[in-house]
Amino acid sequence: MNAMHGPSRQAQEQKRPNLFSGIQPSGEIHIGNYCGAIRNWTQLLDEYECIFGIVDYHAITVAYDADTMQARIREAAITNMAAGLEPGRCLLFVQSQVPEHTELAWILNTLAPMGLLGRMTQFKEKSRRNEDNINVGLFDYPVLQAADVLLYRSHAVPVGEDQIQHIEFTRDLARKFNLRFGDFFPEPNALVPKSGARIMGLDGQAKMSKSLNNYIGLIEDPDEIWNKLRPSFTDPARKRRSDPGNPLICNIYTLHENFSPPDVQKEVSQGCKSASIGCIDCKKMLFDHMMKVFDPIRERAQALEKQSELVDGFLEESATTCKRLAEETMAEVRSRIGLR
Ligand code: AMP
Ligand code: TRP
């Protein structure tokens, strides 16, 4: 049994290492999120005590629509559950239900150098894109992320490539806290998949992202997916079907590496290099293999839409457990830093 759901002392002593990861409810979950994070999450459920947060406090650091926030949180919960985050195997909760996240963030703020935060790649990128809204929350985002991870004294954090810098920063803060107040937080490791840690957008210009219109949604309608995939960017050297291409620089080939079996990858690679298959043939093959993965996820999501009690129950129960764990950590943290 998962020790987080009613741990006896003995079960606690034999506990697996803790794992935390998060996803923002900032739009449709896309196949970049799946390849970089969610697929990995579902494969680690037996090895770790897993907690996953729908991080709404993070999502409000950029412009967002308050009226549709709850719908997006719900969609994120359903998509993650459909992808394999099942009740009884992990916890899935909404970050703002456990306000200790912000309390620990405040305390960690006092250890966080402003210079380092100002140099974070994601902060610089988001500042560039949101010039009229460079708020303190956006600047402080990595400290809140560190609090998410450290609140559950996590050892592992499965993320895509763009988050490695934030996990390094989390390790720095854990080390600083431990040096100053005595060993308490493990220094967590980022778990980054070998393939799929940075999926490019369909335009081939930027990383696939919820905020750019360059993504394929994980539970999107198959016709829509094909309509997006068909005109998507490939090796620009292949202007005509008879031009040979280079799979190593082609975004579609990267997707084959993530969704197609090895024999298909080989066939596509050779066919592209010799121009014996065209880009549309290659995309059709990719589409068929992607659908083998996405069809069951989409069908489960459709079923979960109608099971609101199951979804709400899972989020509530998870939040209750997280709250208890968070309170334990905070009692110890407050005492160590000299607060009551
Ligand atoms: P976010 O949607 O920004 O909350 O990201 C949730 C998780 O998906 C994080 O672990 C990210 O690193 C990962 N992720 C986001 N975009 C991509 C992408 N284009 N390729 C791979 N992983 C990604
Ligand atoms: N910052 C992460 C992202 O944009 C989301 C996130 C918030 C997260 N808290 C976290 C990821 C803690 C891992 C651990 O993708």
PDB file of C-alpha atoms and ligand atoms in Angstrom, residues 21-24 26 30 32-33 35-37 41 55 122 141 158-163 196-200 207-210, ligand 1:
ATOM      1  CA  SER A  21       6.376  17.370  -9.802  1.00  0.00           C
ATOM      2  CA  GLY A  22       3.975  20.036 -10.986  1.00  0.00           C
ATOM      3  CA  ILE A  23       2.098  21.280 -13.999  1.00  0.00           C
ATOM      4  CA  GLN A  24       0.498  24.673 -14.491  1.00  0.00           C
ATOM      5  CA  SER A  26      -2.401  27.470 -17.961  1.00  0.00           C
ATOM      6  CA  HIS A  30       0.154  19.119 -24.891  1.00  0.00           C
ATOM      7  CA  GLY A  32       5.481  18.210 -25.015  1.00  0.00           C
ATOM      8  CA  ASN A  33       4.179  17.991 -21.441  1.00  0.00           C
ATOM      9  CA  CYS A  35       6.914  13.434 -23.479  1.00  0.00           C
ATOM     10  CA  GLY A  36       8.895  15.644 -21.087  1.00  0.00           C
ATOM     11  CA  ALA A  37       6.989  14.990 -17.901  1.00  0.00           C
ATOM     12  CA  TRP A  41       5.511  10.377 -14.008  1.00  0.00           C
ATOM     13  CA  VAL A  55       0.284  24.559  -9.584  1.00  0.00           C
ATOM     14  CA  GLN A 122      12.595  31.213 -17.879  1.00  0.00           C
ATOM     15  CA  TYR A 141       8.531  31.779  -9.340  1.00  0.00           C
ATOM     16  CA  PRO A 158      10.736  14.455 -12.976  1.00  0.00           C
ATOM     17  CA  VAL A 159      10.648  17.407 -15.395  1.00  0.00           C
ATOM     18  CA  GLY A 160      11.396  18.490 -18.950  1.00  0.00           C
ATOM     19  CA  GLU A 161      14.670  20.163 -19.874  1.00  0.00           C
ATOM     20  CA  ASP A 162      13.409  23.726 -19.313  1.00  0.00           C
ATOM     21  CA  GLN A 163      13.047  23.051 -15.574  1.00  0.00           C
ATOM     22  CA  GLY A 196      11.358  14.009 -25.319  1.00  0.00           C
ATOM     23  CA  ALA A 197      12.791  16.416 -22.721  1.00  0.00           C
ATOM     24  CA  ARG A 198      12.409  19.321 -25.157  1.00  0.00           C
ATOM     25  CA  ILE A 199       9.735  18.916 -27.808  1.00  0.00           C
ATOM     26  CA  MET A 200       9.678  21.696 -30.382  1.00  0.00           C
ATOM     27  CA  LYS A 207       9.626  24.947 -27.728  1.00  0.00           C
ATOM     28  CA  MET A 208       6.105  23.528 -27.748  1.00  0.00           C
ATOM     29  CA  SER A 209       4.189  25.630 -25.244  1.00  0.00           C
ATOM     30  CA  LYS A 210       0.625  26.129 -23.994  1.00  0.00           C
TER      31      LYS A 210
HETATM   32  P1  AMP B   1       4.260  23.514 -17.663  1.00  0.00           P
HETATM   33  O1  AMP B   1       3.215  23.293 -18.685  1.00  0.00           O
HETATM   34  O2  AMP B   1       5.141  24.675 -18.004  1.00  0.00           O
HETATM   35  O3  AMP B   1       3.716  23.574 -16.292  1.00  0.00           O
HETATM   36  O4  AMP B   1       5.198  22.244 -17.742  1.00  0.00           O
HETATM   37  C1  AMP B   1       4.901  20.999 -17.127  1.00  0.00           C
HETATM   38  C2  AMP B   1       6.011  20.001 -17.419  1.00  0.00           C
HETATM   39  O5  AMP B   1       6.100  19.767 -18.827  1.00  0.00           O
HETATM   40  C3  AMP B   1       7.404  20.474 -16.981  1.00  0.00           C
HETATM   41  O6  AMP B   1       8.106  19.379 -16.414  1.00  0.00           O
HETATM   42  C4  AMP B   1       8.063  20.924 -18.264  1.00  0.00           C
HETATM   43  O7  AMP B   1       9.458  20.798 -18.242  1.00  0.00           O
HETATM   44  C5  AMP B   1       7.441  19.970 -19.273  1.00  0.00           C
HETATM   45  N1  AMP B   1       7.395  20.574 -20.610  1.00  0.00           N
HETATM   46  C6  AMP B   1       6.755  21.724 -20.949  1.00  0.00           C
HETATM   47  N2  AMP B   1       6.927  21.992 -22.263  1.00  0.00           N
HETATM   48  C7  AMP B   1       7.702  20.989 -22.759  1.00  0.00           C
HETATM   49  C8  AMP B   1       8.225  20.695 -24.058  1.00  0.00           C
HETATM   50  N3  AMP B   1       7.980  21.476 -25.103  1.00  0.00           N
HETATM   51  N4  AMP B   1       8.974  19.579 -24.198  1.00  0.00           N
HETATM   52  C9  AMP B   1       9.215  18.770 -23.131  1.00  0.00           C
HETATM   53  N5  AMP B   1       8.750  18.987 -21.897  1.00  0.00           N
HETATM   54  C10 AMP B   1       8.000  20.086 -21.697  1.00  0.00           C
END
